[in-house]
CSV table of C-alpha atoms in Angstrom, one decimal:
chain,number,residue,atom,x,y,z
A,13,UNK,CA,15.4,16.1,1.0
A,14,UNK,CA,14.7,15.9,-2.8
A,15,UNK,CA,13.5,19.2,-4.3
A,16,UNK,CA,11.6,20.0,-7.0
A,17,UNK,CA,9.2,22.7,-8.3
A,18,UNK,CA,6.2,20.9,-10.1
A,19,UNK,CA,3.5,23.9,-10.1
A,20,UNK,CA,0.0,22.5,-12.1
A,21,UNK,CA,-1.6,25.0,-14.7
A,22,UNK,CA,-4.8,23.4,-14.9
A,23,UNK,CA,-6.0,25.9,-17.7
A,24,UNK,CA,-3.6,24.0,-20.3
A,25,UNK,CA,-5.0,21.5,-22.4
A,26,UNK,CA,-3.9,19.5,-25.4
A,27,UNK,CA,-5.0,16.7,-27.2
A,28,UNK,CA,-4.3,12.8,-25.8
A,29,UNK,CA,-1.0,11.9,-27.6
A,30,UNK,CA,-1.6,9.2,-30.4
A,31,UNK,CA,0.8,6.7,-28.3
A,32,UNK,CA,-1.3,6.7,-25.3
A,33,UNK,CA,-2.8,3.7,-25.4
A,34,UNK,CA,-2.0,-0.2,-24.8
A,35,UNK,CA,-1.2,-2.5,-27.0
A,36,UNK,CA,-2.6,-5.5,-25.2
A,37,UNK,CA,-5.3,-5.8,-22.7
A,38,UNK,CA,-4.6,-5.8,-18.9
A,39,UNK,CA,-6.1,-6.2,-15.9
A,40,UNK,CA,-7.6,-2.8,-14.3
A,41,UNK,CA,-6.2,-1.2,-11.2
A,42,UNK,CA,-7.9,-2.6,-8.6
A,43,UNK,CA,-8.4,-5.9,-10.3
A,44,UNK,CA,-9.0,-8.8,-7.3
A,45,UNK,CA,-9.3,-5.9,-4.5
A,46,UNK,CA,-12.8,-7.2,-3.9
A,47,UNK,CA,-11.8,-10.5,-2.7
A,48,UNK,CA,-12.3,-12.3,0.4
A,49,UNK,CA,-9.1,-12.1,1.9
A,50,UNK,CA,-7.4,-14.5,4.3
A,51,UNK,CA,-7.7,-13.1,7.4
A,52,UNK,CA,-5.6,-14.6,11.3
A,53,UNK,CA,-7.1,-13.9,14.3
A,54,UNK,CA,-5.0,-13.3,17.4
A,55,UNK,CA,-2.8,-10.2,18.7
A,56,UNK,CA,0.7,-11.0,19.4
A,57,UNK,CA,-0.3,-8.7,22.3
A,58,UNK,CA,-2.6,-6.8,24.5
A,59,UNK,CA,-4.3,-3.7,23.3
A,60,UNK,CA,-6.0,-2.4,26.7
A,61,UNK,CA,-5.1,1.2,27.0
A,62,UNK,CA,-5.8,2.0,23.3
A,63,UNK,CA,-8.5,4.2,22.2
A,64,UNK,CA,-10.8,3.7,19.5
A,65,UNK,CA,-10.3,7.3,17.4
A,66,UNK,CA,-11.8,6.1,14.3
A,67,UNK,CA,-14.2,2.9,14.1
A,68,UNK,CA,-16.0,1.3,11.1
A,69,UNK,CA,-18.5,-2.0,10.5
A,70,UNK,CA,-17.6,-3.8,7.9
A,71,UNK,CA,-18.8,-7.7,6.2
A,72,UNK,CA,-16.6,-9.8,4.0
A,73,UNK,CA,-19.1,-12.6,2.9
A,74,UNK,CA,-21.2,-13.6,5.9
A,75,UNK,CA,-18.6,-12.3,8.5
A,76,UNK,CA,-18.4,-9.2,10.5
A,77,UNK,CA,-15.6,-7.1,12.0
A,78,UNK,CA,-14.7,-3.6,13.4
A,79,UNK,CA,-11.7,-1.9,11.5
A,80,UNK,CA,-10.2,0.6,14.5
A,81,UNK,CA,-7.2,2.6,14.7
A,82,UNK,CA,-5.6,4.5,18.0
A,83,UNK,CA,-4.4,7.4,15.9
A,84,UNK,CA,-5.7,7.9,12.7
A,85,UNK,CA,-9.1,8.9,11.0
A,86,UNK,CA,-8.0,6.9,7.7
A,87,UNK,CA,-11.0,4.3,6.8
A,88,UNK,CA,-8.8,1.6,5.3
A,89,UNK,CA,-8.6,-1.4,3.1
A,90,UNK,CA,-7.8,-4.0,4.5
A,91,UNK,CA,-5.6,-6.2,2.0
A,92,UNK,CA,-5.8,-9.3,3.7
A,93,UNK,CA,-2.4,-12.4,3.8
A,94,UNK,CA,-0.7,-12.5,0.9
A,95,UNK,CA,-0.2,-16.1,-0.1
A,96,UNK,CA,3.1,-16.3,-1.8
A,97,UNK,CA,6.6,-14.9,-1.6
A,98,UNK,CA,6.4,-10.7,-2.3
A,99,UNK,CA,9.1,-8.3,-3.6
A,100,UNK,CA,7.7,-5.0,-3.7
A,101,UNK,CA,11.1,-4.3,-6.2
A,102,UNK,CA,10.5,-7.0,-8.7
A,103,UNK,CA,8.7,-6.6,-11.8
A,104,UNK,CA,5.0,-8.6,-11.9
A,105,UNK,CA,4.7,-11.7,-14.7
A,106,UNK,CA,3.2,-9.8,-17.6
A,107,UNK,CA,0.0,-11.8,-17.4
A,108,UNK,CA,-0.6,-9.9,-13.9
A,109,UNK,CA,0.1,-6.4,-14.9
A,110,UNK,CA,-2.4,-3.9,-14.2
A,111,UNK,CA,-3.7,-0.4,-16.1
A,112,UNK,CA,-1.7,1.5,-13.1
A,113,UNK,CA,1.4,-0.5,-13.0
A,114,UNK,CA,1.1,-1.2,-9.6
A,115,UNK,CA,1.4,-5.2,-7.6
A,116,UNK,CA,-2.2,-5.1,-6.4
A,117,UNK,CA,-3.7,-5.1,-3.2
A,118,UNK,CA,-0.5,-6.4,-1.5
A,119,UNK,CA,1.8,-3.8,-2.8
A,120,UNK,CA,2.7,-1.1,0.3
A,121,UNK,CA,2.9,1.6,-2.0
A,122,UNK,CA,-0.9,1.7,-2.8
A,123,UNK,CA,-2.7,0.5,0.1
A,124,UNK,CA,-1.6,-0.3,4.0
A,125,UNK,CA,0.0,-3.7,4.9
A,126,UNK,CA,-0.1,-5.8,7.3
A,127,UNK,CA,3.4,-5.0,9.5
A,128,UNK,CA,6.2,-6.5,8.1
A,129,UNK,CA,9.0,-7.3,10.4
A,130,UNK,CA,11.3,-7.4,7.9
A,131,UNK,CA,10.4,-3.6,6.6
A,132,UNK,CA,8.5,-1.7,9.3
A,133,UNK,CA,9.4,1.5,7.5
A,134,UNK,CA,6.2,0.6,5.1
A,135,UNK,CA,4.0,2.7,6.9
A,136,UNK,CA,6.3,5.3,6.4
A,137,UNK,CA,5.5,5.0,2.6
A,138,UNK,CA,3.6,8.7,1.2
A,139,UNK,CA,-0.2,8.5,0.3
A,140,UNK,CA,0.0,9.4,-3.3
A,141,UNK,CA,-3.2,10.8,-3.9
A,142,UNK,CA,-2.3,13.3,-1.0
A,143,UNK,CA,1.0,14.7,-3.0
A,144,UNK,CA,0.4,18.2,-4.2
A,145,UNK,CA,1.9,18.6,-7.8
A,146,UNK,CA,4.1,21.9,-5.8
A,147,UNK,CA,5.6,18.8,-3.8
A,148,UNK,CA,9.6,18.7,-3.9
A,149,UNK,CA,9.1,15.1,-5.1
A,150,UNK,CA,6.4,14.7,-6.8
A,151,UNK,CA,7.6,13.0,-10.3
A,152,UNK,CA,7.7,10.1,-7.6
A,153,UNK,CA,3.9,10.3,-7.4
A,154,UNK,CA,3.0,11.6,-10.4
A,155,UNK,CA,0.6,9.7,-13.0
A,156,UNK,CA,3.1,9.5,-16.3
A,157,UNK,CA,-0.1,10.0,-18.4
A,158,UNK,CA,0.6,13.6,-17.5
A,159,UNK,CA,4.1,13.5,-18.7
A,160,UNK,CA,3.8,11.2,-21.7
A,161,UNK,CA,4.8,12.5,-25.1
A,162,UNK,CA,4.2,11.2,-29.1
A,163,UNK,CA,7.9,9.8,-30.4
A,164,UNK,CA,6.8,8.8,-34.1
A,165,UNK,CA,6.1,5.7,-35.4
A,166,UNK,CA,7.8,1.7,-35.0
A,167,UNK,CA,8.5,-0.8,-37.8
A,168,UNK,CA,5.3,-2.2,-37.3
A,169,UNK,CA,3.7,1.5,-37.8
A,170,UNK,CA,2.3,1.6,-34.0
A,171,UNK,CA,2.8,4.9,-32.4
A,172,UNK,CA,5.2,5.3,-29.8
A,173,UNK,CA,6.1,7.5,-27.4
A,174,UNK,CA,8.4,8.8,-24.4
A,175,UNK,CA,8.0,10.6,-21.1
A,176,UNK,CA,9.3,14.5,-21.3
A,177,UNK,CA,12.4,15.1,-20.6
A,178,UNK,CA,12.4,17.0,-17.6
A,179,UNK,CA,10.3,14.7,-15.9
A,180,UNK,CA,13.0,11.9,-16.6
A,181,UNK,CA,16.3,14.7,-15.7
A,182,UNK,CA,14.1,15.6,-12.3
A,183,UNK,CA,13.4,11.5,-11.5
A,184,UNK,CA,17.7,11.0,-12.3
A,185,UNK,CA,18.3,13.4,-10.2
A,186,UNK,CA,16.0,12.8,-7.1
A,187,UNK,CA,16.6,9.0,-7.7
A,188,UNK,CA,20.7,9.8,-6.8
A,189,UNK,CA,20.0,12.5,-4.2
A,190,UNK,CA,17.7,9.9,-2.5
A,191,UNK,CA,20.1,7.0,-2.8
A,192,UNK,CA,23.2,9.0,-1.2
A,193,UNK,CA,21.1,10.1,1.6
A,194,UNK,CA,19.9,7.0,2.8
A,195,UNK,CA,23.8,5.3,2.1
A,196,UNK,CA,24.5,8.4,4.4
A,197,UNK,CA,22.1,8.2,6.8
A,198,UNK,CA,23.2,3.5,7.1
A,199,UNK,CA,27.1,4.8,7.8
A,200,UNK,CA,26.5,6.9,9.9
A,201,UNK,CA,24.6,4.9,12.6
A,202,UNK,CA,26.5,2.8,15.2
A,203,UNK,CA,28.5,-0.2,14.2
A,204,UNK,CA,26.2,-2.2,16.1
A,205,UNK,CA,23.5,-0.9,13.9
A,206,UNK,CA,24.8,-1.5,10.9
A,207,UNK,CA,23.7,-4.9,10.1
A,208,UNK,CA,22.0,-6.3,6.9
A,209,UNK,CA,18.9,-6.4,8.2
A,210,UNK,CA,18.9,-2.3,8.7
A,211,UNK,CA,20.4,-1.4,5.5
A,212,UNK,CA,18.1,0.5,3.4
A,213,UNK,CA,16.7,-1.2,0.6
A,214,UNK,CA,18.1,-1.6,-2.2
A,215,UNK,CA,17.8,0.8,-5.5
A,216,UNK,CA,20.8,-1.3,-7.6
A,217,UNK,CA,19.6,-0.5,-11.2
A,218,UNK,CA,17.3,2.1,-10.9
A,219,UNK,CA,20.2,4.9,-12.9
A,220,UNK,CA,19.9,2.4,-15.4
A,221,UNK,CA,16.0,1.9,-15.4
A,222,UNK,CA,15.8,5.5,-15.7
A,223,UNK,CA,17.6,6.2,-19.0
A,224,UNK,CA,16.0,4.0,-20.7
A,225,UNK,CA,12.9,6.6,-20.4
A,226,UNK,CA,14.9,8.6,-22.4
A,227,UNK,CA,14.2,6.3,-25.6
A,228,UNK,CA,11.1,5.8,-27.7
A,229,UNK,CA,9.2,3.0,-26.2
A,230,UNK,CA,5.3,1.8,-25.9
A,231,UNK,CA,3.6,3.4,-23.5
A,232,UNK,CA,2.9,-0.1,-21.3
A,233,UNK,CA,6.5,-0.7,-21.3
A,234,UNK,CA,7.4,2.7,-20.2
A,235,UNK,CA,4.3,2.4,-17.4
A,236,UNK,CA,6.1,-0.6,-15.7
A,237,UNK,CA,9.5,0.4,-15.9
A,238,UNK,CA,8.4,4.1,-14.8
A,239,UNK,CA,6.3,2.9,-12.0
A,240,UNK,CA,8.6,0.4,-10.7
A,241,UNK,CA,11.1,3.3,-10.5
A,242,UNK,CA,8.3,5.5,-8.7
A,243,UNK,CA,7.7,2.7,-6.0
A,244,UNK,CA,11.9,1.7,-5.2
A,245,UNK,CA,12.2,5.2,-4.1
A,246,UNK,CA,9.0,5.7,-2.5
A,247,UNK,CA,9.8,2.7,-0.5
A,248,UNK,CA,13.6,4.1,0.4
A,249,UNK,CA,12.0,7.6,1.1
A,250,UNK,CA,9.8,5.5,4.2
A,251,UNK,CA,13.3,4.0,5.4
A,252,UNK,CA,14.7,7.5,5.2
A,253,UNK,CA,11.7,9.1,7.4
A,254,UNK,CA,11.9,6.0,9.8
A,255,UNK,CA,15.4,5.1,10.4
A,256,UNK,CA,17.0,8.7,12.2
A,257,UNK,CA,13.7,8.6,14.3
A,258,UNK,CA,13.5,5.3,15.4
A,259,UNK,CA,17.2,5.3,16.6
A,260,UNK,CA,15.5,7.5,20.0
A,261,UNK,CA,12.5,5.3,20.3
A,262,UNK,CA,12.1,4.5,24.2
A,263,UNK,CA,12.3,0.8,24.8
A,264,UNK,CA,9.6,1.2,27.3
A,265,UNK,CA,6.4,-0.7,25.7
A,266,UNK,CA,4.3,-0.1,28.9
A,267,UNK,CA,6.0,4.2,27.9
A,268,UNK,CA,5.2,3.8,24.5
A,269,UNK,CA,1.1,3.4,25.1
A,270,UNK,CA,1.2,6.4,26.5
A,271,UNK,CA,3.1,8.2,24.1
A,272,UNK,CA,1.0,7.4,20.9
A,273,UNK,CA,-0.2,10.7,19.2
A,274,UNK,CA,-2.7,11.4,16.4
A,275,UNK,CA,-0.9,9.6,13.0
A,276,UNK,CA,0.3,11.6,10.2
A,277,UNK,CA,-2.4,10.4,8.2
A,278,UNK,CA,-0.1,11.9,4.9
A,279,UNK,CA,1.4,8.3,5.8
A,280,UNK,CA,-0.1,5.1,4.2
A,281,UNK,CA,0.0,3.3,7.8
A,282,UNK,CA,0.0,-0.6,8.4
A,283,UNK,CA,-2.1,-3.1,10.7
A,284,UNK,CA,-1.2,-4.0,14.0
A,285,UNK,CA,-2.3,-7.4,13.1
A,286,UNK,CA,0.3,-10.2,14.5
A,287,UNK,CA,2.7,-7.3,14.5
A,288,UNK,CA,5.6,-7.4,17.2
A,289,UNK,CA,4.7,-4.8,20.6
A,290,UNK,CA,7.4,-2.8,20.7
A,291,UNK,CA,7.9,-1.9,17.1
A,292,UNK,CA,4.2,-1.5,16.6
A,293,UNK,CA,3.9,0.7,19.6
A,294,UNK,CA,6.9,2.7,18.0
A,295,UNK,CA,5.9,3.2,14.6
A,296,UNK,CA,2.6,4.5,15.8
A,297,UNK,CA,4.4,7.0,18.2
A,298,UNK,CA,6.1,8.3,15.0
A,299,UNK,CA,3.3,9.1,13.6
A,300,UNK,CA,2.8,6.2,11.1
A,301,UNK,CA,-1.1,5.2,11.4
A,302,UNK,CA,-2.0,2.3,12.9
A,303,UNK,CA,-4.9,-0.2,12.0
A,304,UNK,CA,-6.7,-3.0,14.0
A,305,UNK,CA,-8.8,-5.8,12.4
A,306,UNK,CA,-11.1,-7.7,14.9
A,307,UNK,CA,-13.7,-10.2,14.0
A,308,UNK,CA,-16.9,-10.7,15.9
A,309,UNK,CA,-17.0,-14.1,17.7
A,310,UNK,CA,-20.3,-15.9,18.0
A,311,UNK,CA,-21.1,-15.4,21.5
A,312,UNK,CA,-19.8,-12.1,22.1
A,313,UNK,CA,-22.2,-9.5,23.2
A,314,UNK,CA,-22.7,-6.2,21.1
A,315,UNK,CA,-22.3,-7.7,18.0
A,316,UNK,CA,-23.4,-5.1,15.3
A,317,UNK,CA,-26.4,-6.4,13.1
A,318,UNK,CA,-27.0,-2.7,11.3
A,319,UNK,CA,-25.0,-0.4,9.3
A,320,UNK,CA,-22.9,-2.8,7.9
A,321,UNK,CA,-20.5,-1.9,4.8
A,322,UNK,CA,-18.8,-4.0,2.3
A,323,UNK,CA,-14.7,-4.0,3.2
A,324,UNK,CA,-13.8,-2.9,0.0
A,325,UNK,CA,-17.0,-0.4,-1.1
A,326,UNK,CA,-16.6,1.7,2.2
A,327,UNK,CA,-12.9,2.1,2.1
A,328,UNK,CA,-10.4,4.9,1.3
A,329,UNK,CA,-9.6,3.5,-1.8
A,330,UNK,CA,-12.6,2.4,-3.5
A,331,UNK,CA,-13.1,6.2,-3.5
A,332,UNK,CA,-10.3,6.8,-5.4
A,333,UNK,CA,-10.3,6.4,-8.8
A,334,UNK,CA,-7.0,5.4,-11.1
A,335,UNK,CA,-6.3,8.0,-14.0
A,336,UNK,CA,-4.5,5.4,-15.3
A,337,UNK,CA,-7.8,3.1,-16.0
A,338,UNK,CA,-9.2,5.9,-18.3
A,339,UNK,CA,-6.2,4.9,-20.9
A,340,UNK,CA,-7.2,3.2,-24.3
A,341,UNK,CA,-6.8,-0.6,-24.5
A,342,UNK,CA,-7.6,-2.6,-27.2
A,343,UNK,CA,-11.3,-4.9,-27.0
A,344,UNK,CA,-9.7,-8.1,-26.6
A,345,UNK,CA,-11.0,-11.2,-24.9
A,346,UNK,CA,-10.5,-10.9,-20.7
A,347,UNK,CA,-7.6,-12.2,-19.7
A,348,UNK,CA,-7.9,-15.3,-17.4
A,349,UNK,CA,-8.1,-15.0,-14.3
A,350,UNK,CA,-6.7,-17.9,-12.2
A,351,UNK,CA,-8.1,-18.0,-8.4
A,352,UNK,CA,-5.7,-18.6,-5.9
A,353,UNK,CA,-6.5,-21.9,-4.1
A,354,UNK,CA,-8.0,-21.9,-0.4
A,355,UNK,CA,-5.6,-21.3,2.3
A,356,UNK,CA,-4.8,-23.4,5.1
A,357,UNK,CA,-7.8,-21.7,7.9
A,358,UNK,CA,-5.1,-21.2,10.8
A,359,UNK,CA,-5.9,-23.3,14.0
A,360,UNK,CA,-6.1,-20.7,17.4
A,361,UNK,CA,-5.2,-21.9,20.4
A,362,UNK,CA,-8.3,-20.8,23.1
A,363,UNK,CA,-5.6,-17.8,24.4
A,364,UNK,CA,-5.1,-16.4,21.1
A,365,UNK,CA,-9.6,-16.5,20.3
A,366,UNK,CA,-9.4,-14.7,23.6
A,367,UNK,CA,-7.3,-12.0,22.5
A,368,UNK,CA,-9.0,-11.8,19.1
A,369,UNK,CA,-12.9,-11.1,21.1
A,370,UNK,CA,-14.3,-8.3,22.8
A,371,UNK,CA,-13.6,-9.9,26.2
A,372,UNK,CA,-10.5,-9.0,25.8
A,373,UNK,CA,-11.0,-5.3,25.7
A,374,UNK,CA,-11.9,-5.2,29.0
A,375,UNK,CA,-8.3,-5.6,30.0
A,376,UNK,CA,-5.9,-7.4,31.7
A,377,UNK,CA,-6.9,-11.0,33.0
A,378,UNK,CA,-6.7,-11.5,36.7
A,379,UNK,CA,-4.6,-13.9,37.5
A,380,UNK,CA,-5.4,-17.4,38.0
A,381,UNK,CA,-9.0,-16.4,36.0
A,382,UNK,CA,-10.3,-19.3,33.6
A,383,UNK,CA,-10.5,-17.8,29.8
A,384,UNK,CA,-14.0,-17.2,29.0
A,385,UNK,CA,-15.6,-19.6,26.1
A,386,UNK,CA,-15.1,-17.4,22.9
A,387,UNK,CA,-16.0,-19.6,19.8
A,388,UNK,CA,-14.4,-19.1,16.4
A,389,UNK,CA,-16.3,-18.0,13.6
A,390,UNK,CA,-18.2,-20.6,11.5
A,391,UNK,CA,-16.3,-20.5,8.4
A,392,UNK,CA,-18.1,-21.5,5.1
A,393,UNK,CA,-16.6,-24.3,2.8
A,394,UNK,CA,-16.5,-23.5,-0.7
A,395,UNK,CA,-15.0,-20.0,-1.0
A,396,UNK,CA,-11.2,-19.0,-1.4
A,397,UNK,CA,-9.5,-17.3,1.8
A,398,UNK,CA,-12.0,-16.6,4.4
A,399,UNK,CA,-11.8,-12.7,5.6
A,400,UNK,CA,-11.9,-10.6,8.8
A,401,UNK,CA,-12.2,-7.1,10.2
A,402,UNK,CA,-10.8,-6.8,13.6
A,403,UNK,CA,-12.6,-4.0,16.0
A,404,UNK,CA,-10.6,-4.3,19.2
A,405,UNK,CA,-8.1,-7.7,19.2
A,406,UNK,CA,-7.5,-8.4,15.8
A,407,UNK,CA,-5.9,-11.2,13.9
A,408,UNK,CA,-2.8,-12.3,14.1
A,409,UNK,CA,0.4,-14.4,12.9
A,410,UNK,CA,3.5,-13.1,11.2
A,411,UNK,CA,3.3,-14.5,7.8
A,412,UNK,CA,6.1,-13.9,5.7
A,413,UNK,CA,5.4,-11.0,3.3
A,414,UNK,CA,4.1,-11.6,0.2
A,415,UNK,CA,1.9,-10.2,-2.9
A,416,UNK,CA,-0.3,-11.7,-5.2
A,417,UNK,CA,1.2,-10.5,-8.3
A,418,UNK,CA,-1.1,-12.7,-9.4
A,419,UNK,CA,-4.8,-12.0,-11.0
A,420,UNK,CA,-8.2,-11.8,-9.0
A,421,UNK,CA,-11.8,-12.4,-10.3
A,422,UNK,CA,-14.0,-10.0,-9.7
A,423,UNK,CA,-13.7,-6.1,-11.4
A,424,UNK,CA,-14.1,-3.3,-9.4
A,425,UNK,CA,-16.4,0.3,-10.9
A,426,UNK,CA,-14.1,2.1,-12.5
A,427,UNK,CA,-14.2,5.4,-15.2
A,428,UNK,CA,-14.5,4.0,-18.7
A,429,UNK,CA,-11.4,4.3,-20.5
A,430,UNK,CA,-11.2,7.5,-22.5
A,431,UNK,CA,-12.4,8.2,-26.0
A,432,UNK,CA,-10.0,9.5,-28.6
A,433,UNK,CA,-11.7,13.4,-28.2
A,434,UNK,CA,-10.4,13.0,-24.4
A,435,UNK,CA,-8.1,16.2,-23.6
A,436,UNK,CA,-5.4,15.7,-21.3
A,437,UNK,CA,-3.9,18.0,-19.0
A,438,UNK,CA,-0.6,19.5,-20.0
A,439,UNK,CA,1.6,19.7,-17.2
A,440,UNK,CA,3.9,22.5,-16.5
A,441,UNK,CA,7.6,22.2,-16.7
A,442,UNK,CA,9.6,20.9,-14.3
A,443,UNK,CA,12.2,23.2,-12.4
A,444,UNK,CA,15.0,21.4,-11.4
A,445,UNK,CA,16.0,23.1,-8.2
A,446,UNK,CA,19.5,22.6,-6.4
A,447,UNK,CA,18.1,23.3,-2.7
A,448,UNK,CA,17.1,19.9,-1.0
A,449,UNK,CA,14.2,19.8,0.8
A,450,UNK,CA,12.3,16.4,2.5
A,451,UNK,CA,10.3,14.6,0.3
């Protein structure tokens, strides 16, 4: 699909433009990753005939759970309900806005969601740390420090800056190529499948968005404009990989089990948790990785009691550390931090705390056989949302989709931001390229 020739000479350095810094302070990258989320117990179906190919131990407070997947050797965070309405496309309230731009822990383009009915095609969504700067489409993963140019001065005498202009001409151009092919690709399915809740999402205003990089701007401002373009067509790139496959999915769930292959781990991937069977089942047999959340019940046998790992410390992305956080902001008090009241702690009926334990795992029920006595986890009182890790049945319920947008207490390890001596890498030009290759 898009094409682009983005080739890294790491042997180029110069010195950190004077603009690249923020003017106010902001929350850091993974700002409220570390806490407890709120967690449903309950598959909305079986998993017997599922193999474990990656397992992990993990606590969040005083509880335990297995994190599993069936196809993929990702280790996961696990993000947890959001709590209010989420549009991945909107623009965050400027009192939530992080050092990378991003929504948080809830947005799909940084770490796996739970599945989303409504946009299945997240898991479809590219890992951007695993982009290669020789990617056709990589100004859609790139950091913009890398990019980010001086511009003079403002009235006030703050430096400004812009990002260069064939970063912006190469993200105008993938942004329309991308647009036409998934208009393309919605016309040309069946009139039966060409209803609103199919069409891919929408990019209305990005053109716009985009040419307004061309102008001298603060580097924050350009950040969450830039950013917000970056993650609109990431998101319609996971429709375009998803939609022309799906169309041939078998119908078959009983099939589909036993046509789940290892995951395209390239893919950010979702959690199976309260997700419907045959979509589920499908997205995993096109490659997207698939993740299970299962808390341990008291009574169940086997419960792990060593080499237990914090849900957020052993992950995937508490690994990987934001270049964006090692940008200049200004010592100014912390900004307040409001804590999201506690959830409602969802009421299971004994079937569903069935299919949430590891009695479950053993399969099938024979019919007419009482439920075995599974008791739910003590919850403790005074914390916000209580949290889970599911090892075989995870948790369940569709919840509406939603982000927090909002901010989170506790501050996750993170580089120091960088001194004024800091050298940045100067990238190379970008080669805008007519051929069209997939993104």
């Amino acid at each position: 699909m898009p094409s682009s020739n983005v080739p890294l000479d790491w042997m180029r350095f110069v010195t950190r433009p004077e603009s690249l810094t923020f003017w106010q302070a902001r929350l850091t990258s993974r700002e409220g990753w570390g806490e407890i989320p709120v967690v449903h117990a309950g598959m909305s179906y079986p998993l017997f005939g599922l193999w474990r190919l990656l397992s992990r131990i993990v606590v969040v407070g005083d509880r335990t759970f297995e994190i599993w997947s069936p196809n993929s050797i990702q280790a996961p965070y696990y993000p947890g309900v959001a709590e209010s309405p989420f549009n991945p496309l909107a623009m965050p309230p400027r009192r939530s806005r992080r050092r990378d731009g991003s929504l948080g822990r809830f947005d799909p383009t940084v770490a796996p969601q739970l599945f989303n009915a409504a946009a299945p095609y997240w898991g479809f969504i590219r890992r951007a740390e695993l982009v290669e700067s020789s990617d056709p489409g990589y100004v859609l993963y790139a950091p913009i420090t890398m990019y980010w140019a001086d511009a003079g001065h403002d009235g006030e005498g703050r430096a400004v800056g812009r990002l260069t202009e064939d970063f912006v001409d190469e993200l105008a151009r993938l942004g329309e190529e991308i647009r036409e092919t998934g208009d393309s690709i919605f016309e040309e399915l069946p009139p039966n499948w060409q209803i609103e809740s199919l069409r891919p999402p929408s990019v209305r205003g990005v053109s716009d968005e985009i040419e307004l990089l061309r102008s001298p701007s603060s580097y924050q401002n350009a950040l969450d404009t830039c950013v917000r373009i970056q993650r609109v067509l990431r998101i319609l790139l996971a429709w375009i990989e998803w939609m022309p496959r799906y169309r041939s999915v078998q119908s078959n769930a009983l099939v589909l089990r036993r046509m789940i292959t290892a995951a395209n781990d390239s893919y950010m991937g979702f959690w199976l948790n309260g997700g419907e069977e045959r979509m589920t089942l499908a997205l995993m047999h096109l490659g997207a990785p698939g993740f299970v959340l299962h808390e341990f019940m008291d009574g169940e046998t086997d419960v792990p009691t060593s080499q237990l790992h914090d849900f957020l410390a052993d992950s995937l992305e508490s690994r990987t550390a934001s270049p964006y956080d090692r940008v200049d902001m200004p010592s100014l008090p912390p900004i307040p931090v409001l804590l999201d009241e506690p959830g409602p702690v969802p009421t299971l009926s004994r079937y569903e705390l069935w299919m949430s334990s590891s009695f479950f795992a053993q399969g099938p029920r024979a019919s007419g056989t009482p439920l075995p006595e599974v008791v739910p986890p003590s919850l403790s009182a005074p914390t916000p949302p209580p949290p889970s890790s599911s090892s075989q049945q995870p948790l369940s319920e569709v919840y509406p989709y939603d982000d927090d947008v909002s901010d989170y207490g506790d501050r996750s390890p993170h580089a120091p931001p960088a001194t004024k001596d800091t050298e940045w890498i100067q990238p190379p030009d970008i080669q805008n390229t007519s051929s069209s290759s997939k993104a």
